[in-house]
Short mmCIF file of N, CA and C in Angstrom, two decimals:
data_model
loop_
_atom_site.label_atom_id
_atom_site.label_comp_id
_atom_site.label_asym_id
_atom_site.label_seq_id
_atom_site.Cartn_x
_atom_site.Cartn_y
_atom_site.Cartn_z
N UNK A 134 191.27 233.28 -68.59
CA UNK A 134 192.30 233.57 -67.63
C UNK A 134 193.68 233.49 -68.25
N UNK A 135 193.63 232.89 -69.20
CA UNK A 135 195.32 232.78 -69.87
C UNK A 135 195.89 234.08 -70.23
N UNK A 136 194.89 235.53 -70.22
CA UNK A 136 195.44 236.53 -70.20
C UNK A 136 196.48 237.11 -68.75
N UNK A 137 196.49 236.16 -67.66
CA UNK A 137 196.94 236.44 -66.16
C UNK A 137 198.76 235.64 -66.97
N UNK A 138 198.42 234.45 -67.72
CA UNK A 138 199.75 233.67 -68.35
C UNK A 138 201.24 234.62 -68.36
N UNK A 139 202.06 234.62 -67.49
CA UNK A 139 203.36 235.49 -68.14
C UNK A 139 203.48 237.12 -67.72
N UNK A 140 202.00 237.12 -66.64
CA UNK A 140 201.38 238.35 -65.70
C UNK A 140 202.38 238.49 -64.41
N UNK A 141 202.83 239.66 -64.02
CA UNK A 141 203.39 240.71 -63.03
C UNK A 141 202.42 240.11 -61.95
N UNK A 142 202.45 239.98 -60.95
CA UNK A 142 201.58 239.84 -59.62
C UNK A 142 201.78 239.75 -58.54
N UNK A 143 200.73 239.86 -57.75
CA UNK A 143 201.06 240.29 -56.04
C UNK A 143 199.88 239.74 -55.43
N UNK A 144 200.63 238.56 -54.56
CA UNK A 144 199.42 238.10 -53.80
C UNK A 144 199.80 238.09 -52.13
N UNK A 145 199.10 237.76 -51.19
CA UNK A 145 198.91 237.56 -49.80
C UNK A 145 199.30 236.72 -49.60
N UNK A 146 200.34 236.29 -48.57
CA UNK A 146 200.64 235.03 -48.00
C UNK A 146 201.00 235.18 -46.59
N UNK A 147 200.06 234.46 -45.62
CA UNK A 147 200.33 235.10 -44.38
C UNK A 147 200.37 236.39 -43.98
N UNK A 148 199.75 237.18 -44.16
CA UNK A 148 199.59 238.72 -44.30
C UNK A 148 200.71 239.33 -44.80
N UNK A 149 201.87 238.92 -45.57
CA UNK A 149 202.58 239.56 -46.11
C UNK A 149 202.53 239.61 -47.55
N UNK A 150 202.63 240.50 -48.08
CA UNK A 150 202.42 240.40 -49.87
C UNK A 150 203.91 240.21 -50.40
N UNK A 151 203.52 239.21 -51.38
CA UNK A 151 204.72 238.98 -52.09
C UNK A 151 204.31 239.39 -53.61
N UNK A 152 205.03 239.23 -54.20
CA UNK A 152 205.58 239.03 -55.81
C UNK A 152 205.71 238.12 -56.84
N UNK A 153 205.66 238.00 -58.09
CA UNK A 153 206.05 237.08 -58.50
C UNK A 153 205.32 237.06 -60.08
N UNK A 154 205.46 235.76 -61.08
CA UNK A 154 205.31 235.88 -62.32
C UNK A 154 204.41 235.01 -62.00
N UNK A 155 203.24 234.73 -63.30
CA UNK A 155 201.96 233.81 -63.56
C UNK A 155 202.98 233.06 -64.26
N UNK A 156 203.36 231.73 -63.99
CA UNK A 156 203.49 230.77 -65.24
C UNK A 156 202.72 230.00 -65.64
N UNK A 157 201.16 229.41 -64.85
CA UNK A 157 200.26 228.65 -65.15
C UNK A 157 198.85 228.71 -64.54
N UNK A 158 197.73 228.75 -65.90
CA UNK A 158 196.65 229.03 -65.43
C UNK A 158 196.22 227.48 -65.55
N UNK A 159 195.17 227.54 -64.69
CA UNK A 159 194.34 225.93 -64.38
C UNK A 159 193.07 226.32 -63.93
N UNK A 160 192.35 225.63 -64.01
CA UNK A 160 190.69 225.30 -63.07
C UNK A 160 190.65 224.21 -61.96
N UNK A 161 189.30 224.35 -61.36
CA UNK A 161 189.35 223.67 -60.21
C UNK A 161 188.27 222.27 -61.16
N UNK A 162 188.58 221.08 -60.88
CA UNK A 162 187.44 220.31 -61.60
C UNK A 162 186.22 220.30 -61.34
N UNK A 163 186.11 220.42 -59.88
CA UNK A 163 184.03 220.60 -59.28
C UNK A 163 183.44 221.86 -59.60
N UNK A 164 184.18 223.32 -59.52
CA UNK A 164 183.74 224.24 -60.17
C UNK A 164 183.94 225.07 -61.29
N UNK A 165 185.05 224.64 -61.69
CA UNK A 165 186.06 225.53 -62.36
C UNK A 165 186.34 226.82 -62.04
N UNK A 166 186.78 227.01 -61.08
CA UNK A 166 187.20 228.37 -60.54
C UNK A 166 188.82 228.10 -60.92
N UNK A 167 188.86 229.42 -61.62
CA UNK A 167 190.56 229.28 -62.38
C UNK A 167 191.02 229.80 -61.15
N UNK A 168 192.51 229.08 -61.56
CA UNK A 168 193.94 229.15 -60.69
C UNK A 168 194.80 229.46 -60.98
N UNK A 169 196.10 230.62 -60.38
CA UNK A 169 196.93 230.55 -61.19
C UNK A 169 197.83 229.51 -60.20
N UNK A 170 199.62 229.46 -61.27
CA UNK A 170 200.35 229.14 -60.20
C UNK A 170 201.26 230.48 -61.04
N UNK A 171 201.94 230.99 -59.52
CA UNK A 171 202.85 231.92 -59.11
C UNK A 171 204.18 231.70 -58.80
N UNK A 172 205.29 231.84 -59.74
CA UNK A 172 206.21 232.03 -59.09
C UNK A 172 207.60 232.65 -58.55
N UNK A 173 207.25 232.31 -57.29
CA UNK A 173 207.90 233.81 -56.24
C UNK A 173 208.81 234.08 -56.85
N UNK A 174 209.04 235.54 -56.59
CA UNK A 174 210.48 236.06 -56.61
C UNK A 174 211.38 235.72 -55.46
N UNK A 175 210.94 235.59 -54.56
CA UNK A 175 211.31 235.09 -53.51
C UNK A 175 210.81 234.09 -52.86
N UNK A 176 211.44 232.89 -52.37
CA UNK A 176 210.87 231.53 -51.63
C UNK A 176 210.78 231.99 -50.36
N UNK A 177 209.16 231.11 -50.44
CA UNK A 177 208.89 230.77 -48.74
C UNK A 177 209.83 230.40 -48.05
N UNK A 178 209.63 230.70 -46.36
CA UNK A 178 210.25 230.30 -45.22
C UNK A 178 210.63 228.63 -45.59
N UNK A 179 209.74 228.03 -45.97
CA UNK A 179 209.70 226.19 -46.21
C UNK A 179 210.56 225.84 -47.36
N UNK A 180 211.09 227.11 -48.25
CA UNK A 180 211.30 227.02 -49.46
C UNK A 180 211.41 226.60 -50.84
N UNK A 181 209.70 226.72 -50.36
CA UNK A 181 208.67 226.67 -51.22
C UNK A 181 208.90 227.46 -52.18
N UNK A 182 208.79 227.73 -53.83
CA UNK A 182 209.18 229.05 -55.00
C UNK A 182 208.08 229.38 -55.55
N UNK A 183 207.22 228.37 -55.45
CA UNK A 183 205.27 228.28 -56.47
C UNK A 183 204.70 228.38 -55.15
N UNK A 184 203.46 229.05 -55.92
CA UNK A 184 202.22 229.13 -55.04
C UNK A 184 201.03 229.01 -55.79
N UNK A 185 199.88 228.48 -55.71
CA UNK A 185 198.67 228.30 -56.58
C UNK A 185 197.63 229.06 -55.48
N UNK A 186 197.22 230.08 -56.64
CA UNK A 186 196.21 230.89 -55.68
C UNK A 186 194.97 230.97 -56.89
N UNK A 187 193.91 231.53 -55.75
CA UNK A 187 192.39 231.97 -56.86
C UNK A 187 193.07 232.92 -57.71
N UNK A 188 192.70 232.70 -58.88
CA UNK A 188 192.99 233.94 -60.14
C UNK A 188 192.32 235.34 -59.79
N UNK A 189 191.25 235.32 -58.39
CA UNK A 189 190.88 236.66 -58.38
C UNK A 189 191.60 236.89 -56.50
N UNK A 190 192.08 236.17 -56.18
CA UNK A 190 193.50 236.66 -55.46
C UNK A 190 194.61 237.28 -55.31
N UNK A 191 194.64 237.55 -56.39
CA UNK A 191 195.87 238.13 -57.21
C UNK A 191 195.88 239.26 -58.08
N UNK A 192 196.72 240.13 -57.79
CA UNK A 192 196.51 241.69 -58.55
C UNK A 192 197.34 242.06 -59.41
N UNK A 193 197.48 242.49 -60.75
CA UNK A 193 198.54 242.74 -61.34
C UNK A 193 199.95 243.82 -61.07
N UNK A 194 200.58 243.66 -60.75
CA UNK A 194 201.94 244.86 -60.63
C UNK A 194 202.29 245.42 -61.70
#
Protein backbone atom coordinates (compact mmCIF):
# COMPACT_ATOMS: atom_id res chain seq x y z
CA UNK A 1 0.00 0.00 0.00
CA UNK A 2 2.86 2.54 0.36
CA UNK A 3 2.30 2.95 -3.34
CA UNK A 4 -1.27 5.06 -2.18
CA UNK A 5 1.97 7.22 0.10
CA UNK A 6 1.97 10.97 -1.43
CA UNK A 7 -1.39 9.66 -3.69
CA UNK A 8 -4.14 12.28 -5.21
CA UNK A 9 -7.51 10.96 -3.61
CA UNK A 10 -11.13 11.06 -3.18
CA UNK A 11 -13.04 9.59 -0.59
CA UNK A 12 -16.83 9.68 0.90
CA UNK A 13 -17.64 11.43 3.88
CA UNK A 14 -21.18 11.71 4.69
CA UNK A 15 -22.24 11.32 1.17
CA UNK A 16 -20.18 14.05 0.06
CA UNK A 17 -16.82 13.37 -1.69
CA UNK A 18 -13.96 15.16 -0.76
CA UNK A 19 -10.26 15.42 -1.69
CA UNK A 20 -7.15 15.28 -0.44
CA UNK A 21 -3.34 13.84 -0.27
CA UNK A 22 -2.26 10.16 1.26
CA UNK A 23 0.34 11.13 3.86
CA UNK A 24 0.19 7.77 5.78
CA UNK A 25 -0.27 4.22 5.16
CA UNK A 26 -0.94 1.82 8.31
CA UNK A 27 -2.68 -1.62 9.05
CA UNK A 28 -5.27 -2.63 11.28
CA UNK A 29 -3.49 -5.03 14.09
CA UNK A 30 -6.37 -7.99 14.22
CA UNK A 31 -6.42 -8.09 10.46
CA UNK A 32 -4.23 -6.03 8.79
CA UNK A 33 -6.44 -4.37 6.54
CA UNK A 34 -4.31 -1.27 5.37
CA UNK A 35 -5.30 2.30 6.08
CA UNK A 36 -4.63 5.30 4.76
CA UNK A 37 -4.64 8.68 6.53
CA UNK A 38 -5.90 11.57 4.24
CA UNK A 39 -5.36 14.89 4.31
CA UNK A 40 -8.21 17.16 3.37
CA UNK A 41 -7.93 19.84 1.23
CA UNK A 42 -10.52 21.06 2.99
CA UNK A 43 -11.55 20.60 6.86
CA UNK A 44 -14.48 19.04 8.22
CA UNK A 45 -17.50 20.89 9.62
CA UNK A 46 -15.68 19.82 13.33
CA UNK A 47 -12.49 20.96 11.79
CA UNK A 48 -11.18 18.07 11.56
CA UNK A 49 -8.04 18.18 8.35
CA UNK A 50 -7.14 14.04 8.54
CA UNK A 51 -9.24 11.34 7.92
CA UNK A 52 -8.20 7.53 8.16
CA UNK A 53 -10.11 5.49 5.76
CA UNK A 54 -9.90 1.64 4.23
CA UNK A 55 -7.12 1.90 1.54
CA UNK A 56 -9.82 0.35 -0.75
CA UNK A 57 -12.15 3.38 0.10
CA UNK A 58 -10.41 5.56 -1.64
CA UNK A 59 -9.86 6.31 -5.38
CA UNK A 60 -7.08 7.96 -7.00
CA UNK A 61 -7.67 11.61 -8.70
Amino acid sequence: MSDLDGARVAVTLDGERRTGEVVRTTYTTKYGQPLVAVALDEPLPDGRDRYLARADAVERV
